[in-house]
């Protein structure tokens, strides 16, 4: 059986850029920059990109292409006893997708209601946006122990999101590439529109000052380095299985290194650019409401679902349209990452291992992910979203990163990978690559896990949740790891033999 292929190189690049550009570019990067040294944050972030992100992405693409399989197959190829490493990443990718799509469902909800501005117009809207999100949309309960019922509109929109993902991926890489191209270009255009609107608002410059004024003293702070490295790993969608599969859909003669550079720089440029859009809006709110920056939510869910709605209410004109455009942009930013996780991260590995048809694997994965996602549409869902996120998109992503770079670097051989990359790539990778893969990347990621994760999480309960709830982080990691070993043990009539290089 011939391995599936991208129709052209362009589609691979758009699919990879699409997976990298996601919610994080808009709601994580600008905030980190503001918090950790303004413009000076660009320095650790670029260092993280060059020293950790790019070599790690070369590894994932390169190994996928070398073995022509998705991640479990890659690690099985390195040695039979390593297959679990791949499965662990697969399970983490699957769990991320169960809640990432819920955030997309919220975006659809807001895109739908924005024209009517149900949280209020003008100052009333500014006051009502928070209550609208937590109260009306989420129906948020008092804590993780009170699940309550599901929010039916969100269930409907979540179903819609998964149907969209199903339709995009069930024909494989060919259609994925074509959709990705538009799902990248349209949000780019929308970001420009949002930026122009933002910059022409009163107070914009004040916001940009917070985003960009450099504080070089911050570079002496370990927190800043922690933030830079973890953001690079997250933003390039590394450690989440899918990039191996995306690499495996390229022919043996295709260039890898160049694609990696194009993908990572386009992604990072998008983050930098999105920061202008976000902070011009933040500045506008500060000025209109005469409040200091720390009273404005500048990151994550608060930024998207409270700060932006506040800004929308306060706009002098075009409020509703602006809201629709912003939330559609958010949905599309999420979409390419969501189908990347679903297809590259889970469906392709299942097809490789079990030899099931694409449509069957797609139905199983989208169906179960939807069902699990119902948890996050419940009244206690937001708390669980936060806890599961910490488990898989922080610990899972970084730990699979540490283990996989060590296994590839020391057991498969960084030198062998380097030669494989150089065989077909325009840009030749020097011997520095070996040291980086074997030592620098795993050490950097381990620092992040320990310094930014274990130290704070062990000293006080994560997120201030009751201990039983925050302990679920470790339960989730243990269960996914256990399942990975079980999957490694399952022997199948191997469709992979046919794909053998
Ligand atoms: N890179 C995506 C973002 O920045 C997040 C993501 C992480 C997507 C891991 C897929 C896998 O939002």
CSV table of C-alpha atoms and ligand atoms in Angstrom, one decimal:
chain,number,residue,atom,x,y,z
A,1,UNK,CA,0.0,0.0,0.0
A,2,UNK,CA,1.4,3.4,-1.0
A,3,UNK,CA,1.6,5.9,1.9
A,4,UNK,CA,-0.7,8.9,1.4
A,5,UNK,CA,0.9,12.1,0.2
A,6,UNK,CA,0.4,15.8,0.2
A,7,UNK,CA,-0.7,17.0,-3.2
A,8,UNK,CA,2.2,19.5,-3.2
A,9,UNK,CA,4.7,20.9,-0.9
A,10,UNK,CA,2.7,24.0,-0.5
A,11,UNK,CA,-0.1,22.1,1.1
A,12,UNK,CA,2.3,20.5,3.6
A,13,UNK,CA,3.6,23.9,4.6
A,14,UNK,CA,0.1,25.3,5.0
A,15,UNK,CA,-1.0,22.3,7.0
A,16,UNK,CA,2.0,22.6,9.3
A,17,UNK,CA,1.7,26.4,9.6
A,18,UNK,CA,-2.0,25.9,10.4
A,19,UNK,CA,-1.3,23.4,13.1
A,20,UNK,CA,1.2,25.8,14.7
A,21,UNK,CA,-0.9,28.9,14.4
A,22,UNK,CA,-3.7,28.5,16.9
A,23,UNK,CA,-5.3,30.1,19.9
A,24,UNK,CA,-1.9,30.3,21.5
A,25,UNK,CA,-0.6,32.9,19.0
A,26,UNK,CA,-3.3,35.2,19.9
A,27,UNK,CA,-3.9,34.7,23.6
A,28,UNK,CA,-0.7,33.4,24.9
A,29,UNK,CA,2.2,35.0,23.1
A,30,UNK,CA,1.2,38.7,23.4
A,31,UNK,CA,0.4,38.2,27.1
A,32,UNK,CA,3.8,36.5,27.8
A,33,UNK,CA,5.6,39.3,26.0
A,34,UNK,CA,3.8,41.9,28.1
A,35,UNK,CA,4.3,40.1,31.3
A,36,UNK,CA,7.9,39.0,30.8
A,37,UNK,CA,9.9,42.0,29.7
A,38,UNK,CA,8.0,43.5,26.8
A,39,UNK,CA,10.1,43.7,23.7
A,40,UNK,CA,13.0,42.1,25.6
A,41,UNK,CA,11.0,38.9,25.7
A,42,UNK,CA,11.7,38.5,22.0
A,43,UNK,CA,15.3,37.6,22.9
A,44,UNK,CA,14.6,34.4,25.0
A,45,UNK,CA,11.8,33.5,22.7
A,46,UNK,CA,13.9,33.7,19.6
A,47,UNK,CA,16.7,31.8,21.4
A,48,UNK,CA,14.1,29.2,22.4
A,49,UNK,CA,12.9,29.0,18.8
A,50,UNK,CA,16.4,28.5,17.4
A,51,UNK,CA,17.9,26.3,20.1
A,52,UNK,CA,14.9,24.1,20.9
A,53,UNK,CA,11.9,24.6,18.6
A,54,UNK,CA,13.5,24.3,15.2
A,55,UNK,CA,15.7,21.3,16.0
A,56,UNK,CA,12.8,19.6,17.7
A,57,UNK,CA,10.5,20.2,14.7
A,58,UNK,CA,13.3,18.9,12.4
A,59,UNK,CA,13.3,15.8,14.5
A,60,UNK,CA,9.6,15.2,14.3
A,61,UNK,CA,9.3,15.9,10.6
A,62,UNK,CA,12.5,14.1,9.8
A,63,UNK,CA,11.7,10.9,11.8
A,64,UNK,CA,8.2,10.8,10.3
A,65,UNK,CA,9.6,11.0,6.9
A,66,UNK,CA,12.4,8.5,7.5
A,67,UNK,CA,10.1,5.8,8.8
A,68,UNK,CA,7.1,6.9,6.6
A,69,UNK,CA,4.8,6.3,9.6
A,70,UNK,CA,3.1,8.3,12.3
A,71,UNK,CA,4.6,8.5,15.8
A,72,UNK,CA,4.1,5.1,17.3
A,73,UNK,CA,5.4,3.5,14.2
A,74,UNK,CA,8.4,5.7,14.3
A,75,UNK,CA,9.3,4.7,17.8
A,76,UNK,CA,8.6,1.1,17.1
A,77,UNK,CA,11.0,1.5,14.2
A,78,UNK,CA,13.7,2.8,16.5
A,79,UNK,CA,13.2,-0.3,18.8
A,80,UNK,CA,10.2,-2.4,19.6
A,81,UNK,CA,10.3,-1.5,23.2
A,82,UNK,CA,9.9,2.2,22.5
A,83,UNK,CA,6.5,2.2,20.8
A,84,UNK,CA,4.8,3.4,24.0
A,85,UNK,CA,6.6,6.8,23.7
A,86,UNK,CA,4.6,7.4,20.5
A,87,UNK,CA,1.3,6.3,22.0
A,88,UNK,CA,1.7,8.5,25.0
A,89,UNK,CA,1.9,11.5,22.7
A,90,UNK,CA,-1.1,10.2,20.8
A,91,UNK,CA,-3.2,10.0,24.0
A,92,UNK,CA,-2.2,13.5,25.0
A,93,UNK,CA,-3.0,14.8,21.6
A,94,UNK,CA,-6.4,13.2,21.8
A,95,UNK,CA,-7.2,14.7,25.1
A,96,UNK,CA,-6.1,18.2,24.0
A,97,UNK,CA,-8.4,17.9,21.1
A,98,UNK,CA,-11.4,17.1,23.4
A,99,UNK,CA,-11.2,20.5,25.0
A,100,UNK,CA,-9.6,22.6,22.3
A,101,UNK,CA,-12.7,22.0,20.3
A,102,UNK,CA,-14.9,23.2,23.2
A,103,UNK,CA,-13.1,26.5,23.0
A,104,UNK,CA,-13.9,26.5,19.3
A,105,UNK,CA,-17.5,25.9,20.2
A,106,UNK,CA,-17.5,28.9,22.5
A,107,UNK,CA,-16.1,30.9,19.6
A,108,UNK,CA,-18.9,29.8,17.3
A,109,UNK,CA,-21.4,30.7,20.0
A,110,UNK,CA,-20.0,34.3,20.2
A,111,UNK,CA,-19.7,34.6,16.4
A,112,UNK,CA,-23.4,33.7,16.4
A,113,UNK,CA,-24.6,36.1,19.0
A,114,UNK,CA,-22.2,39.1,18.4
A,115,UNK,CA,-24.5,40.9,16.1
A,116,UNK,CA,-27.1,41.2,18.8
A,117,UNK,CA,-24.5,42.2,21.5
A,118,UNK,CA,-26.5,40.3,24.2
A,119,UNK,CA,-24.0,41.2,27.0
A,120,UNK,CA,-24.8,44.9,26.5
A,121,UNK,CA,-23.8,48.0,24.5
A,122,UNK,CA,-21.4,50.7,25.6
A,123,UNK,CA,-20.4,50.8,29.3
A,124,UNK,CA,-23.2,48.4,30.2
A,125,UNK,CA,-21.6,45.8,27.9
A,126,UNK,CA,-18.3,46.4,29.5
A,127,UNK,CA,-19.8,45.7,32.9
A,128,UNK,CA,-21.8,42.7,31.7
A,129,UNK,CA,-19.3,40.8,29.5
A,130,UNK,CA,-17.9,38.8,32.4
A,131,UNK,CA,-21.3,37.7,33.8
A,132,UNK,CA,-22.4,36.9,30.3
A,133,UNK,CA,-19.5,34.5,29.7
A,134,UNK,CA,-19.4,32.7,33.0
A,135,UNK,CA,-23.1,32.9,33.8
A,136,UNK,CA,-25.0,32.7,30.5
A,137,UNK,CA,-22.7,30.9,28.2
A,138,UNK,CA,-20.9,28.5,30.6
A,139,UNK,CA,-23.4,28.5,33.5
A,140,UNK,CA,-20.3,28.0,35.6
A,141,UNK,CA,-20.7,26.1,38.9
A,142,UNK,CA,-19.0,26.7,42.2
A,143,UNK,CA,-16.2,24.2,41.7
A,144,UNK,CA,-14.9,21.0,39.9
A,145,UNK,CA,-17.1,18.8,42.2
A,146,UNK,CA,-20.3,20.4,40.9
A,147,UNK,CA,-20.7,19.3,37.2
A,148,UNK,CA,-24.3,20.2,36.9
A,149,UNK,CA,-25.8,19.6,33.5
A,150,UNK,CA,-24.5,20.3,30.0
A,151,UNK,CA,-25.0,23.6,28.3
A,152,UNK,CA,-27.0,22.5,25.3
A,153,UNK,CA,-26.1,25.2,22.9
A,154,UNK,CA,-22.5,24.4,23.5
A,155,UNK,CA,-23.2,20.7,22.9
A,156,UNK,CA,-24.7,21.5,19.6
A,157,UNK,CA,-21.8,23.7,18.5
A,158,UNK,CA,-19.3,21.1,19.7
A,159,UNK,CA,-21.1,18.6,17.5
A,160,UNK,CA,-20.9,21.0,14.6
A,161,UNK,CA,-17.2,21.5,15.2
A,162,UNK,CA,-16.6,17.7,15.2
A,163,UNK,CA,-18.7,17.3,12.1
A,164,UNK,CA,-16.6,19.9,10.4
A,165,UNK,CA,-13.4,18.1,11.4
A,166,UNK,CA,-14.8,14.8,10.2
A,167,UNK,CA,-15.6,16.2,6.8
A,168,UNK,CA,-12.2,17.7,6.5
A,169,UNK,CA,-10.1,14.7,7.5
A,170,UNK,CA,-11.9,11.6,6.3
A,171,UNK,CA,-10.3,11.9,2.9
A,172,UNK,CA,-6.8,12.3,4.4
A,173,UNK,CA,-3.9,14.6,3.6
A,174,UNK,CA,-5.1,15.6,0.1
A,175,UNK,CA,-8.2,17.5,1.4
A,176,UNK,CA,-6.5,18.5,4.6
A,177,UNK,CA,-3.8,20.4,2.7
A,178,UNK,CA,-6.4,22.3,0.6
A,179,UNK,CA,-8.5,23.2,3.5
A,180,UNK,CA,-5.5,24.2,5.6
A,181,UNK,CA,-4.4,26.7,3.0
A,182,UNK,CA,-7.7,28.7,3.3
A,183,UNK,CA,-8.0,28.2,7.0
A,184,UNK,CA,-4.6,29.9,7.3
A,185,UNK,CA,-5.0,32.7,4.8
A,186,UNK,CA,-8.5,33.8,6.0
A,187,UNK,CA,-7.5,34.3,9.6
A,188,UNK,CA,-4.4,36.2,8.4
A,189,UNK,CA,-6.7,38.5,6.5
A,190,UNK,CA,-9.0,38.8,9.5
A,191,UNK,CA,-6.1,39.6,11.8
A,192,UNK,CA,-5.1,42.4,9.5
A,193,UNK,CA,-8.6,43.8,9.7
A,194,UNK,CA,-8.7,43.5,13.5
A,195,UNK,CA,-5.3,45.1,13.7
A,196,UNK,CA,-6.3,48.1,11.5
A,197,UNK,CA,-9.5,48.5,13.6
A,198,UNK,CA,-7.5,48.3,16.8
A,199,UNK,CA,-4.7,50.7,15.8
A,200,UNK,CA,-7.2,53.3,14.8
A,201,UNK,CA,-8.9,53.3,18.2
A,202,UNK,CA,-8.1,55.9,20.9
A,203,UNK,CA,-5.6,54.6,23.4
A,204,UNK,CA,-4.1,52.0,21.1
A,205,UNK,CA,-0.6,53.3,21.5
A,206,UNK,CA,-0.8,53.1,25.3
A,207,UNK,CA,-1.5,49.4,25.0
A,208,UNK,CA,1.3,48.8,22.6
A,209,UNK,CA,3.7,50.3,25.1
A,210,UNK,CA,2.8,47.6,27.5
A,211,UNK,CA,3.3,45.0,24.8
A,212,UNK,CA,6.7,46.2,23.5
A,213,UNK,CA,8.6,48.5,25.9
A,214,UNK,CA,11.6,46.4,26.7
A,215,UNK,CA,12.8,45.6,30.2
A,216,UNK,CA,16.1,43.9,29.7
A,217,UNK,CA,16.5,43.3,33.4
A,218,UNK,CA,13.7,40.7,33.0
A,219,UNK,CA,16.2,38.4,31.2
A,220,UNK,CA,17.9,37.6,34.5
A,221,UNK,CA,14.7,36.1,35.7
A,222,UNK,CA,14.3,32.3,35.2
A,223,UNK,CA,10.5,32.7,34.9
A,224,UNK,CA,11.1,34.5,31.6
A,225,UNK,CA,13.1,31.6,30.2
A,226,UNK,CA,10.6,29.1,31.4
A,227,UNK,CA,7.8,31.1,29.6
A,228,UNK,CA,9.8,31.4,26.4
A,229,UNK,CA,10.7,27.7,26.1
A,230,UNK,CA,7.3,26.4,27.0
A,231,UNK,CA,5.6,28.8,24.6
A,232,UNK,CA,7.9,27.7,21.8
A,233,UNK,CA,7.1,24.1,22.3
A,234,UNK,CA,3.4,24.8,22.5
A,235,UNK,CA,3.2,27.2,19.6
A,236,UNK,CA,4.9,24.8,17.2
A,237,UNK,CA,2.6,22.0,18.3
A,238,UNK,CA,5.5,19.9,19.3
A,239,UNK,CA,5.3,16.8,21.5
A,240,UNK,CA,1.8,16.3,20.2
A,241,UNK,CA,2.3,13.4,17.8
A,242,UNK,CA,0.9,15.1,14.7
A,243,UNK,CA,4.1,16.5,13.2
A,244,UNK,CA,5.5,13.0,12.7
A,245,UNK,CA,2.5,12.1,10.6
A,246,UNK,CA,2.6,15.3,8.7
A,247,UNK,CA,6.3,14.6,8.0
A,248,UNK,CA,5.5,11.0,6.9
A,249,UNK,CA,3.2,12.2,4.2
A,250,UNK,CA,6.1,13.7,2.4
A,251,UNK,CA,8.1,11.8,-0.2
A,252,UNK,CA,11.6,10.6,0.6
A,253,UNK,CA,13.1,13.2,-1.7
A,254,UNK,CA,11.3,16.2,-0.3
A,255,UNK,CA,13.1,18.9,1.6
A,256,UNK,CA,12.6,18.9,5.4
A,257,UNK,CA,14.8,21.6,6.8
A,258,UNK,CA,13.5,24.4,4.7
A,259,UNK,CA,9.9,23.5,5.4
A,260,UNK,CA,10.7,23.6,9.1
A,261,UNK,CA,12.2,27.1,8.8
A,262,UNK,CA,9.2,28.3,6.8
A,263,UNK,CA,6.7,26.8,9.2
A,264,UNK,CA,8.4,28.1,12.4
A,265,UNK,CA,9.1,31.6,11.1
A,266,UNK,CA,5.6,32.1,9.7
A,267,UNK,CA,4.1,30.9,13.0
A,268,UNK,CA,6.3,33.2,15.1
A,269,UNK,CA,5.7,36.2,12.8
A,270,UNK,CA,2.0,35.6,13.2
A,271,UNK,CA,2.3,35.7,17.0
A,272,UNK,CA,4.3,38.9,16.9
A,273,UNK,CA,1.7,40.4,14.6
A,274,UNK,CA,-1.2,39.2,16.7
A,275,UNK,CA,0.3,41.0,19.7
A,276,UNK,CA,-0.3,44.4,18.0
A,277,UNK,CA,-4.0,43.6,17.4
A,278,UNK,CA,-4.4,42.4,21.0
A,279,UNK,CA,-2.6,45.2,22.7
A,280,UNK,CA,-4.1,48.0,20.7
A,281,UNK,CA,-7.5,46.7,21.9
A,282,UNK,CA,-6.2,46.4,25.4
A,283,UNK,CA,-5.0,50.0,25.2
A,284,UNK,CA,-8.4,51.1,23.9
A,285,UNK,CA,-10.2,49.5,26.9
A,286,UNK,CA,-7.7,51.0,29.4
A,287,UNK,CA,-8.4,54.5,28.0
A,288,UNK,CA,-12.2,54.2,27.6
A,289,UNK,CA,-12.8,52.7,31.0
A,290,UNK,CA,-9.9,54.6,32.6
A,291,UNK,CA,-8.5,51.4,34.2
A,292,UNK,CA,-5.0,50.2,34.6
A,293,UNK,CA,-3.6,47.4,32.5
A,294,UNK,CA,-3.8,44.8,35.3
A,295,UNK,CA,-7.5,45.2,35.5
A,296,UNK,CA,-7.8,44.0,31.9
A,297,UNK,CA,-7.7,40.2,31.2
A,298,UNK,CA,-4.8,40.0,28.7
A,299,UNK,CA,-4.5,36.3,28.3
A,300,UNK,CA,-6.2,33.1,27.5
A,301,UNK,CA,-10.0,32.6,27.9
A,302,UNK,CA,-10.4,36.0,29.7
A,303,UNK,CA,-8.8,37.8,26.8
A,304,UNK,CA,-10.9,36.2,24.1
A,305,UNK,CA,-14.2,35.9,25.9
A,306,UNK,CA,-14.2,38.9,28.2
A,307,UNK,CA,-11.8,41.6,27.0
A,308,UNK,CA,-12.7,41.3,23.4
A,309,UNK,CA,-16.5,41.4,24.1
A,310,UNK,CA,-15.9,44.5,26.3
A,311,UNK,CA,-14.0,46.1,23.5
A,312,UNK,CA,-16.7,45.2,21.0
A,313,UNK,CA,-19.4,46.9,23.2
A,314,UNK,CA,-17.3,50.0,23.5
A,315,UNK,CA,-16.5,50.4,19.8
A,316,UNK,CA,-17.8,53.6,18.3
A,317,UNK,CA,-19.4,51.7,15.3
A,318,UNK,CA,-19.4,48.3,13.6
A,319,UNK,CA,-19.6,46.5,16.9
A,320,UNK,CA,-21.4,43.5,15.8
A,321,UNK,CA,-19.5,42.9,12.6
A,322,UNK,CA,-16.2,43.3,14.4
A,323,UNK,CA,-17.4,40.7,16.9
A,324,UNK,CA,-18.4,38.2,14.2
A,325,UNK,CA,-15.1,38.6,12.4
A,326,UNK,CA,-13.0,38.3,15.6
A,327,UNK,CA,-14.7,35.1,16.7
A,328,UNK,CA,-14.7,33.5,13.3
A,329,UNK,CA,-11.0,34.3,13.2
A,330,UNK,CA,-10.6,32.5,16.6
A,331,UNK,CA,-12.6,29.5,15.3
A,332,UNK,CA,-10.4,29.2,12.2
A,333,UNK,CA,-7.2,29.6,14.2
A,334,UNK,CA,-8.4,26.7,16.3
A,335,UNK,CA,-9.7,24.6,13.4
A,336,UNK,CA,-6.3,23.8,11.7
A,337,UNK,CA,-4.8,22.9,15.0
A,338,UNK,CA,-7.8,20.7,15.9
A,339,UNK,CA,-7.8,18.7,12.8
A,340,UNK,CA,-4.0,18.3,13.0
A,341,UNK,CA,-4.4,16.8,16.4
A,342,UNK,CA,-7.2,14.6,15.2
A,343,UNK,CA,-5.7,13.3,12.0
A,344,UNK,CA,-1.9,13.5,12.5
A,345,UNK,CA,-2.1,12.9,16.2
A,346,UNK,CA,-4.6,10.1,16.5
A,347,UNK,CA,-6.3,8.9,13.3
A,348,UNK,CA,-3.2,8.3,11.3
A,349,UNK,CA,-1.5,6.3,14.2
A,350,UNK,CA,-4.6,4.1,14.5
A,351,UNK,CA,-4.7,3.4,10.8
A,352,UNK,CA,-1.0,2.5,10.8
A,353,UNK,CA,-1.3,0.2,13.8
A,354,UNK,CA,-4.6,-1.5,13.2
A,355,UNK,CA,-4.9,-1.3,9.5
A,356,UNK,CA,-8.4,0.1,9.8
A,357,UNK,CA,-9.9,2.2,7.1
A,358,UNK,CA,-9.6,6.0,7.3
A,359,UNK,CA,-13.3,6.5,7.5
A,360,UNK,CA,-13.7,4.1,10.3
A,361,UNK,CA,-10.8,5.5,12.3
A,362,UNK,CA,-12.1,9.0,11.7
A,363,UNK,CA,-15.6,8.1,12.9
A,364,UNK,CA,-14.2,6.4,16.0
A,365,UNK,CA,-11.9,9.3,16.9
A,366,UNK,CA,-14.3,12.1,16.3
A,367,UNK,CA,-17.2,10.3,17.9
A,368,UNK,CA,-15.3,9.5,21.2
A,369,UNK,CA,-13.7,12.9,21.3
A,370,UNK,CA,-17.1,14.5,21.1
A,371,UNK,CA,-18.4,12.4,23.9
A,372,UNK,CA,-15.5,13.1,26.2
A,373,UNK,CA,-15.8,16.7,25.3
A,374,UNK,CA,-19.2,16.8,26.8
A,375,UNK,CA,-17.5,17.0,30.2
A,376,UNK,CA,-16.2,20.4,29.3
A,377,UNK,CA,-19.6,21.7,28.2
A,378,UNK,CA,-21.0,21.0,31.7
A,379,UNK,CA,-21.3,23.7,34.3
A,380,UNK,CA,-18.1,22.5,36.0
A,381,UNK,CA,-16.4,22.1,32.6
A,382,UNK,CA,-14.1,25.0,32.8
A,383,UNK,CA,-12.4,23.7,35.9
A,384,UNK,CA,-11.8,20.4,34.3
A,385,UNK,CA,-10.6,22.0,31.1
A,386,UNK,CA,-8.0,23.8,33.1
A,387,UNK,CA,-6.9,20.6,35.0
A,388,UNK,CA,-6.8,18.4,31.9
A,389,UNK,CA,-4.9,21.2,30.0
A,390,UNK,CA,-2.3,21.2,32.7
A,391,UNK,CA,-1.9,17.5,32.5
A,392,UNK,CA,-1.6,17.0,28.8
A,393,UNK,CA,-0.6,20.3,27.2
A,394,UNK,CA,2.0,21.1,29.8
A,395,UNK,CA,3.3,17.8,31.4
A,396,UNK,CA,2.3,15.5,28.6
A,397,UNK,CA,3.7,17.6,25.8
A,398,UNK,CA,7.0,18.3,27.6
A,399,UNK,CA,7.6,14.8,29.0
A,400,UNK,CA,7.0,13.1,25.7
A,401,UNK,CA,9.4,15.7,24.3
A,402,UNK,CA,12.1,14.9,26.8
A,403,UNK,CA,11.8,11.2,26.3
A,404,UNK,CA,11.4,11.3,22.5
A,405,UNK,CA,14.5,13.5,22.0
A,406,UNK,CA,16.5,11.3,24.2
A,407,UNK,CA,15.4,8.1,22.4
A,408,UNK,CA,16.0,9.6,19.0
A,409,UNK,CA,19.2,11.3,20.0
A,410,UNK,CA,20.9,8.4,21.8
A,411,UNK,CA,19.3,5.3,20.5
A,412,UNK,CA,18.3,6.0,16.9
A,413,UNK,CA,21.2,8.4,16.6
A,414,UNK,CA,21.2,12.1,16.1
A,415,UNK,CA,23.9,11.8,13.5
A,416,UNK,CA,21.8,9.3,11.5
A,417,UNK,CA,18.9,11.8,11.6
A,418,UNK,CA,21.2,14.6,10.6
A,419,UNK,CA,22.4,12.8,7.6
A,420,UNK,CA,18.9,11.9,6.6
A,421,UNK,CA,17.9,15.5,6.8
A,422,UNK,CA,20.9,16.7,4.8
A,423,UNK,CA,20.4,14.1,2.0
A,424,UNK,CA,17.5,16.1,0.6
A,425,UNK,CA,17.5,19.6,2.1
A,426,UNK,CA,18.8,22.8,0.7
A,427,UNK,CA,20.0,24.0,4.1
A,428,UNK,CA,22.6,21.6,5.5
A,429,UNK,CA,22.5,21.0,9.2
A,430,UNK,CA,25.9,21.0,11.0
A,431,UNK,CA,27.2,18.8,13.7
A,432,UNK,CA,25.8,21.2,16.4
A,433,UNK,CA,22.5,19.5,15.7
A,434,UNK,CA,23.6,16.3,17.4
A,435,UNK,CA,24.5,18.0,20.7
A,436,UNK,CA,21.3,20.0,20.6
A,437,UNK,CA,19.1,16.9,20.1
A,438,UNK,CA,21.0,14.7,22.6
A,439,UNK,CA,21.5,17.2,25.4
A,440,UNK,CA,20.2,20.8,24.9
A,441,UNK,CA,16.6,20.1,24.0
A,442,UNK,CA,15.9,17.4,26.7
A,443,UNK,CA,17.7,19.4,29.3
A,444,UNK,CA,15.8,22.6,28.4
A,445,UNK,CA,12.5,20.8,28.5
A,446,UNK,CA,13.3,19.1,31.8
A,447,UNK,CA,14.1,22.5,33.3
A,448,UNK,CA,10.7,23.7,32.2
A,449,UNK,CA,8.9,20.7,33.7
A,450,UNK,CA,10.6,20.9,37.0
A,451,UNK,CA,10.9,24.7,37.4
A,452,UNK,CA,7.6,25.7,36.0
A,453,UNK,CA,5.6,22.6,36.8
A,454,UNK,CA,6.7,20.3,39.6
A,455,UNK,CA,8.1,22.9,41.9
A,456,UNK,CA,4.9,25.1,42.0
A,457,UNK,CA,2.4,22.2,41.7
A,458,UNK,CA,4.0,20.2,44.5
A,459,UNK,CA,4.2,23.2,46.9
A,460,UNK,CA,0.6,24.2,46.5
A,461,UNK,CA,-2.4,22.6,44.8
A,462,UNK,CA,-2.5,23.5,41.1
A,463,UNK,CA,-5.0,26.3,40.3
A,464,UNK,CA,-6.1,26.5,43.9
A,465,UNK,CA,-8.4,23.5,43.3
A,466,UNK,CA,-9.1,20.9,46.1
A,467,UNK,CA,-6.3,18.4,46.3
A,468,UNK,CA,-8.4,15.5,44.9
A,469,UNK,CA,-9.2,17.6,41.8
A,470,UNK,CA,-5.6,18.8,41.1
A,471,UNK,CA,-4.3,15.3,41.7
A,472,UNK,CA,-6.2,14.3,38.6
A,473,UNK,CA,-3.3,15.7,36.7
A,474,UNK,CA,-1.2,12.8,37.9
A,475,UNK,CA,-4.0,10.3,37.4
A,476,UNK,CA,-4.5,11.4,33.8
A,477,UNK,CA,-0.7,11.1,33.1
A,478,UNK,CA,-0.6,7.7,34.7
A,479,UNK,CA,-3.6,6.4,32.9
A,480,UNK,CA,-2.4,7.6,29.5
A,481,UNK,CA,1.0,6.2,30.1
A,482,UNK,CA,-0.5,2.9,31.2
A,483,UNK,CA,-2.6,2.8,28.0
A,484,UNK,CA,0.5,3.5,26.0
A,485,UNK,CA,2.2,0.3,27.3
A,486,UNK,CA,-1.0,-1.7,26.6
A,487,UNK,CA,-1.1,-0.4,23.0
A,488,UNK,CA,2.5,-1.3,22.6
A,489,UNK,CA,1.7,-4.9,23.6
A,490,UNK,CA,-1.1,-5.3,21.2
A,491,UNK,CA,0.2,-7.2,18.2
A,492,UNK,CA,-1.5,-6.6,15.0
A,493,UNK,CA,-1.4,-8.2,11.6
A,494,UNK,CA,1.0,-5.6,10.4
A,495,UNK,CA,-0.2,-3.4,7.6
A,496,UNK,CA,3.0,-1.5,8.3
A,497,UNK,CA,5.2,-4.2,6.8
A,498,UNK,CA,3.9,-3.1,3.4
A,499,UNK,CA,4.9,0.4,4.1
A,500,UNK,CA,8.4,-0.6,5.3
A,501,UNK,CA,11.1,1.6,3.9
B,1,LIG,N1,0.1,25.4,18.4
B,1,LIG,C1,-1.2,25.6,18.9
B,1,LIG,C2,-1.4,27.0,19.4
B,1,LIG,O1,-0.5,27.8,19.4
B,1,LIG,C3,-1.6,24.7,20.0
B,1,LIG,C4,-1.5,23.3,19.8
B,1,LIG,C5,-0.6,22.6,20.6
B,1,LIG,C6,-2.1,22.7,18.8
B,1,LIG,C7,-0.4,21.3,20.4
B,1,LIG,C8,-1.9,21.4,18.5
B,1,LIG,C9,-1.0,20.7,19.3
B,1,LIG,O2,-2.5,27.4,19.7
